[in-house]
Amino acid sequence: MLFWTPEQLPDLKPYPDGHPLRRRSQLNPANPQFPHSLNASEAHLYPGDVILFPGRWSHHTESLTASASVTVRYVGTQQGNKTT
């Protein structure tokens, strides 16, 4: 998986709100012309691994073998300084 910080989001050229692919990048990291100046953090996951990452971080996933994945969005409620 590749990860980009929220500050890099505009450089990833996301589709605009209202577009069917909203929140997705118009750029393909597999394309040789992808701007590699957008330094991504990289993680390699193996069977049984779980990864959590902060909201607003952009990510790209590529499976190198047959695999299955489950995505869950967690949205908590703010109560004081604590998210529940």
JSON list of C-alpha atoms in Angstrom, two decimals:
[
{"chain": "A", "resi": 1, "resn": "MET", "atom": "CA", "xyz": [0.00, 0.00, 0.00]},
{"chain": "A", "resi": 2, "resn": "LEU", "atom": "CA", "xyz": [1.07, 3.55, -0.65]},
{"chain": "A", "resi": 3, "resn": "PHE", "atom": "CA", "xyz": [0.04, 6.41, 1.64]},
{"chain": "A", "resi": 4, "resn": "TRP", "atom": "CA", "xyz": [0.07, 10.18, 1.14]},
{"chain": "A", "resi": 5, "resn": "THR", "atom": "CA", "xyz": [-0.53, 12.81, 3.82]},
{"chain": "A", "resi": 6, "resn": "PRO", "atom": "CA", "xyz": [-3.59, 15.08, 3.74]},
{"chain": "A", "resi": 7, "resn": "GLU", "atom": "CA", "xyz": [-1.33, 17.96, 2.67]},
{"chain": "A", "resi": 8, "resn": "GLN", "atom": "CA", "xyz": [-0.50, 16.07, -0.53]},
{"chain": "A", "resi": 9, "resn": "LEU", "atom": "CA", "xyz": [-4.15, 15.54, -1.50]},
{"chain": "A", "resi": 10, "resn": "PRO", "atom": "CA", "xyz": [-4.38, 18.52, -3.91]},
{"chain": "A", "resi": 11, "resn": "ASP", "atom": "CA", "xyz": [-1.29, 17.23, -5.78]},
{"chain": "A", "resi": 12, "resn": "LEU", "atom": "CA", "xyz": [-3.04, 13.87, -6.29]},
{"chain": "A", "resi": 13, "resn": "LYS", "atom": "CA", "xyz": [-5.71, 15.70, -8.31]},
{"chain": "A", "resi": 14, "resn": "PRO", "atom": "CA", "xyz": [-8.87, 14.23, -6.77]},
{"chain": "A", "resi": 15, "resn": "TYR", "atom": "CA", "xyz": [-12.06, 14.23, -8.80]},
{"chain": "A", "resi": 16, "resn": "PRO", "atom": "CA", "xyz": [-14.35, 17.11, -7.77]},
{"chain": "A", "resi": 17, "resn": "ASP", "atom": "CA", "xyz": [-17.35, 16.76, -5.47]},
{"chain": "A", "resi": 18, "resn": "GLY", "atom": "CA", "xyz": [-20.40, 15.65, -7.43]},
{"chain": "A", "resi": 19, "resn": "HIS", "atom": "CA", "xyz": [-18.31, 13.41, -9.72]},
{"chain": "A", "resi": 20, "resn": "PRO", "atom": "CA", "xyz": [-19.04, 9.65, -9.49]},
{"chain": "A", "resi": 21, "resn": "LEU", "atom": "CA", "xyz": [-15.38, 9.04, -8.57]},
{"chain": "A", "resi": 22, "resn": "ARG", "atom": "CA", "xyz": [-15.33, 11.79, -5.93]},
{"chain": "A", "resi": 23, "resn": "ARG", "atom": "CA", "xyz": [-12.54, 11.36, -3.37]},
{"chain": "A", "resi": 24, "resn": "ARG", "atom": "CA", "xyz": [-10.44, 9.31, -5.82]},
{"chain": "A", "resi": 25, "resn": "SER", "atom": "CA", "xyz": [-7.30, 10.48, -7.55]},
{"chain": "A", "resi": 26, "resn": "GLN", "atom": "CA", "xyz": [-7.24, 11.18, -11.26]},
{"chain": "A", "resi": 27, "resn": "LEU", "atom": "CA", "xyz": [-3.60, 9.99, -11.20]},
{"chain": "A", "resi": 28, "resn": "ASN", "atom": "CA", "xyz": [-2.54, 6.35, -11.36]},
{"chain": "A", "resi": 29, "resn": "PRO", "atom": "CA", "xyz": [0.57, 5.53, -9.28]},
{"chain": "A", "resi": 30, "resn": "ALA", "atom": "CA", "xyz": [1.31, 2.62, -11.66]},
{"chain": "A", "resi": 31, "resn": "ASN", "atom": "CA", "xyz": [1.65, 5.04, -14.59]},
{"chain": "A", "resi": 32, "resn": "PRO", "atom": "CA", "xyz": [5.33, 5.79, -15.36]},
{"chain": "A", "resi": 33, "resn": "GLN", "atom": "CA", "xyz": [4.43, 9.48, -15.64]},
{"chain": "A", "resi": 34, "resn": "PHE", "atom": "CA", "xyz": [3.06, 9.61, -12.08]},
{"chain": "A", "resi": 35, "resn": "PRO", "atom": "CA", "xyz": [4.80, 12.51, -10.28]},
{"chain": "A", "resi": 36, "resn": "HIS", "atom": "CA", "xyz": [7.15, 10.53, -8.03]},
{"chain": "A", "resi": 37, "resn": "SER", "atom": "CA", "xyz": [8.01, 13.77, -6.26]},
{"chain": "A", "resi": 38, "resn": "LEU", "atom": "CA", "xyz": [4.88, 12.91, -4.24]},
{"chain": "A", "resi": 39, "resn": "ASN", "atom": "CA", "xyz": [6.86, 10.84, -1.78]},
{"chain": "A", "resi": 40, "resn": "ALA", "atom": "CA", "xyz": [4.57, 8.11, -0.50]},
{"chain": "A", "resi": 41, "resn": "SER", "atom": "CA", "xyz": [5.00, 5.96, 2.56]},
{"chain": "A", "resi": 42, "resn": "GLU", "atom": "CA", "xyz": [4.87, 2.29, 1.62]},
{"chain": "A", "resi": 43, "resn": "ALA", "atom": "CA", "xyz": [3.60, -0.71, 3.57]},
{"chain": "A", "resi": 44, "resn": "HIS", "atom": "CA", "xyz": [3.75, -4.38, 2.60]},
{"chain": "A", "resi": 45, "resn": "LEU", "atom": "CA", "xyz": [0.98, -6.47, 4.13]},
{"chain": "A", "resi": 46, "resn": "TYR", "atom": "CA", "xyz": [1.01, -10.23, 4.55]},
{"chain": "A", "resi": 47, "resn": "PRO", "atom": "CA", "xyz": [-1.75, -12.76, 5.34]},
{"chain": "A", "resi": 48, "resn": "GLY", "atom": "CA", "xyz": [-3.39, -11.86, 8.62]},
{"chain": "A", "resi": 49, "resn": "ASP", "atom": "CA", "xyz": [-2.05, -8.29, 8.70]},
{"chain": "A", "resi": 50, "resn": "VAL", "atom": "CA", "xyz": [-4.31, -5.37, 9.58]},
{"chain": "A", "resi": 51, "resn": "ILE", "atom": "CA", "xyz": [-3.53, -1.74, 8.89]},
{"chain": "A", "resi": 52, "resn": "LEU", "atom": "CA", "xyz": [-5.15, 1.35, 10.38]},
{"chain": "A", "resi": 53, "resn": "PHE", "atom": "CA", "xyz": [-4.43, 4.81, 9.06]},
{"chain": "A", "resi": 54, "resn": "PRO", "atom": "CA", "xyz": [-5.72, 8.28, 9.89]},
{"chain": "A", "resi": 55, "resn": "GLY", "atom": "CA", "xyz": [-8.63, 9.90, 8.15]},
{"chain": "A", "resi": 56, "resn": "ARG", "atom": "CA", "xyz": [-7.89, 12.12, 5.14]},
{"chain": "A", "resi": 57, "resn": "TRP", "atom": "CA", "xyz": [-4.76, 10.10, 4.25]},
{"chain": "A", "resi": 58, "resn": "SER", "atom": "CA", "xyz": [-4.85, 9.05, 0.60]},
{"chain": "A", "resi": 59, "resn": "HIS", "atom": "CA", "xyz": [-3.93, 5.48, -0.19]},
{"chain": "A", "resi": 60, "resn": "HIS", "atom": "CA", "xyz": [-3.37, 3.14, -3.13]},
{"chain": "A", "resi": 61, "resn": "THR", "atom": "CA", "xyz": [-3.67, -0.62, -2.84]},
{"chain": "A", "resi": 62, "resn": "GLU", "atom": "CA", "xyz": [-2.26, -3.19, -5.20]},
{"chain": "A", "resi": 63, "resn": "SER", "atom": "CA", "xyz": [-2.55, -6.93, -4.64]},
{"chain": "A", "resi": 64, "resn": "LEU", "atom": "CA", "xyz": [0.37, -8.95, -5.93]},
{"chain": "A", "resi": 65, "resn": "THR", "atom": "CA", "xyz": [-1.43, -12.29, -5.47]},
{"chain": "A", "resi": 66, "resn": "ALA", "atom": "CA", "xyz": [-5.05, -13.43, -5.18]},
{"chain": "A", "resi": 67, "resn": "SER", "atom": "CA", "xyz": [-6.43, -11.83, -2.03]},
{"chain": "A", "resi": 68, "resn": "ALA", "atom": "CA", "xyz": [-9.48, -10.52, -0.26]},
{"chain": "A", "resi": 69, "resn": "SER", "atom": "CA", "xyz": [-9.75, -7.39, 1.83]},
{"chain": "A", "resi": 70, "resn": "VAL", "atom": "CA", "xyz": [-12.32, -5.75, 4.07]},
{"chain": "A", "resi": 71, "resn": "THR", "atom": "CA", "xyz": [-12.58, -2.01, 4.54]},
{"chain": "A", "resi": 72, "resn": "VAL", "atom": "CA", "xyz": [-14.30, -0.47, 7.53]},
{"chain": "A", "resi": 73, "resn": "ARG", "atom": "CA", "xyz": [-14.71, 3.24, 8.11]},
{"chain": "A", "resi": 74, "resn": "TYR", "atom": "CA", "xyz": [-14.80, 4.19, 11.74]},
{"chain": "A", "resi": 75, "resn": "VAL", "atom": "CA", "xyz": [-16.50, 7.44, 12.61]},
{"chain": "A", "resi": 76, "resn": "GLY", "atom": "CA", "xyz": [-16.61, 8.20, 16.30]},
{"chain": "A", "resi": 77, "resn": "THR", "atom": "CA", "xyz": [-18.40, 10.95, 18.16]},
{"chain": "A", "resi": 78, "resn": "GLN", "atom": "CA", "xyz": [-16.53, 13.67, 19.99]},
{"chain": "A", "resi": 79, "resn": "GLN", "atom": "CA", "xyz": [-17.12, 13.88, 23.73]},
{"chain": "A", "resi": 80, "resn": "GLY", "atom": "CA", "xyz": [-14.75, 16.39, 25.25]},
{"chain": "A", "resi": 81, "resn": "ASN", "atom": "CA", "xyz": [-11.25, 15.32, 24.30]},
{"chain": "A", "resi": 82, "resn": "LYS", "atom": "CA", "xyz": [-12.26, 11.69, 23.81]},
{"chain": "A", "resi": 83, "resn": "THR", "atom": "CA", "xyz": [-13.55, 9.95, 20.69]},
{"chain": "A", "resi": 84, "resn": "THR", "atom": "CA", "xyz": [-15.94, 7.10, 21.45]}
]
